[in-house]
Short mmCIF file of C-alpha atoms in Angstrom, two decimals:
data_model
loop_
_atom_site.label_atom_id
_atom_site.label_comp_id
_atom_site.label_asym_id
_atom_site.label_seq_id
_atom_site.Cartn_x
_atom_site.Cartn_y
_atom_site.Cartn_z
CA UNK A 83 42.26 40.65 171.08
CA UNK A 84 39.98 37.67 171.58
CA UNK A 85 36.42 37.80 170.35
CA UNK A 86 35.06 37.36 173.90
CA UNK A 87 36.93 40.46 175.07
CA UNK A 88 35.70 42.44 172.09
CA UNK A 89 32.11 41.35 172.76
CA UNK A 90 32.36 42.31 176.43
CA UNK A 91 33.41 45.84 175.45
CA UNK A 92 30.55 45.97 172.92
CA UNK A 93 27.98 44.87 175.51
CA UNK A 94 29.29 47.32 178.11
CA UNK A 95 29.14 50.12 175.55
CA UNK A 96 25.59 49.27 174.49
CA UNK A 97 24.36 48.98 178.07
CA UNK A 98 25.89 52.33 178.94
CA UNK A 99 24.32 53.95 175.87
CA UNK A 100 20.93 52.47 176.80
CA UNK A 101 21.03 53.90 180.32
CA UNK A 102 22.12 57.29 178.96
CA UNK A 103 19.22 57.22 176.48
CA UNK A 104 16.71 56.23 179.16
CA UNK A 105 17.98 58.97 181.47
CA UNK A 106 17.66 61.65 178.80
CA UNK A 107 14.23 60.32 177.87
CA UNK A 108 12.99 60.54 181.45
CA UNK A 109 14.34 64.08 181.79
CA UNK A 110 12.52 65.00 178.57
CA UNK A 111 9.26 63.52 179.87
CA UNK A 112 9.65 65.35 183.18
CA UNK A 113 10.25 68.67 181.43
CA UNK A 114 7.45 68.10 178.92
CA UNK A 115 4.85 67.32 181.58
CA UNK A 116 6.26 69.56 184.30
CA UNK A 117 3.02 71.52 184.62
CA UNK A 118 1.16 68.33 185.57
CA UNK A 119 3.76 66.64 187.75
CA UNK A 120 4.86 69.77 189.61
CA UNK A 121 1.42 70.54 191.01
CA UNK A 122 2.34 69.93 194.62
CA UNK A 123 5.04 72.31 195.79
CA UNK A 124 5.70 70.38 199.01
CA UNK A 125 7.02 67.28 197.22
CA UNK A 126 8.75 69.14 194.41
CA UNK A 127 12.15 68.44 195.99
CA UNK A 128 11.74 64.72 195.27
CA UNK A 129 11.45 65.38 191.54
CA UNK A 130 14.36 67.81 191.54
CA UNK A 131 16.52 65.26 193.35
CA UNK A 132 15.49 62.66 190.78
CA UNK A 133 16.58 64.95 187.95
CA UNK A 134 19.93 65.55 189.67
CA UNK A 135 20.52 61.80 189.93
CA UNK A 136 19.56 61.39 186.26
CA UNK A 137 22.10 64.03 185.26
CA UNK A 138 24.69 62.29 187.42
CA UNK A 139 23.82 59.02 185.66
CA UNK A 140 24.35 60.63 182.27
CA UNK A 141 27.72 62.09 183.30
CA UNK A 142 28.83 58.76 184.76
CA UNK A 143 27.80 57.05 181.52
CA UNK A 144 29.94 59.46 179.54
CA UNK A 145 32.85 58.63 181.84
CA UNK A 146 32.27 54.91 181.17
CA UNK A 147 32.29 55.50 177.42
CA UNK A 148 35.52 57.48 177.66
CA UNK A 149 37.10 54.77 179.85
CA UNK A 150 36.08 52.07 177.36
CA UNK A 151 37.57 54.07 174.52
CA UNK A 152 40.76 54.75 176.46
CA UNK A 153 41.16 51.09 177.38
CA UNK A 154 40.76 50.00 173.79
CA UNK A 155 43.08 52.76 172.53
CA UNK A 156 45.89 51.60 174.79
CA UNK A 157 45.53 48.01 173.56
CA UNK A 158 49.15 47.67 172.46
CA UNK A 159 50.56 48.82 175.81
CA UNK A 160 48.23 46.97 178.19
CA UNK A 161 45.76 44.15 177.76
CA UNK A 162 42.29 45.74 177.91
CA UNK A 163 40.02 44.39 180.61
CA UNK A 164 36.40 45.25 181.29
CA UNK A 165 36.90 44.76 185.05
CA UNK A 166 39.38 47.57 185.62
CA UNK A 167 38.41 50.22 188.13
CA UNK A 168 38.35 53.03 185.54
CA UNK A 169 35.44 51.23 183.86
CA UNK A 170 33.78 49.42 186.75
CA UNK A 171 33.42 52.32 189.21
CA UNK A 172 31.71 54.83 186.88
CA UNK A 173 29.54 52.01 185.53
CA UNK A 174 28.31 51.07 189.00
CA UNK A 175 27.78 54.76 189.83
CA UNK A 176 25.77 55.19 186.63
CA UNK A 177 23.55 52.22 187.36
CA UNK A 178 22.94 53.10 191.01
CA UNK A 179 22.19 56.76 190.29
CA UNK A 180 19.73 55.69 187.58
CA UNK A 181 17.98 53.28 189.95
CA UNK A 182 17.84 55.88 192.72
CA UNK A 183 16.42 58.51 190.35
CA UNK A 184 13.75 56.12 189.05
CA UNK A 185 12.82 55.22 192.62
CA UNK A 186 12.49 58.88 193.55
CA UNK A 187 10.50 59.60 190.40
CA UNK A 188 8.13 56.72 191.20
CA UNK A 189 7.69 57.97 194.76
CA UNK A 190 6.88 61.43 193.44
CA UNK A 191 4.25 60.08 191.04
CA UNK A 192 2.70 57.87 193.75
CA UNK A 193 2.46 60.85 196.12
CA UNK A 194 0.70 62.87 193.43
CA UNK A 195 -2.03 60.27 192.99
#
């Protein structure tokens, strides 16, 4: 396999790991400071929705990692490509769910202030 292809799989893997780490970090912060950020019961649903999207981002990231591994494992049968739908779709879902969750989290914090 060419070095460019190998690097593209490495970069995709690292980006996916970074988003998974950020998602788990934000969930940890939310749970750690839940007594301060859950003061207002009326807007609590925004934070809960944000956590759900973060969990969805983590699960999608795990699907991306499994798809990357599967594509590289089947290297002898098929030429691995980073643009296949089994990698691209969960990757886009991971990114969008992370962005949506961060937007909701920001809205929640702004409404608390």
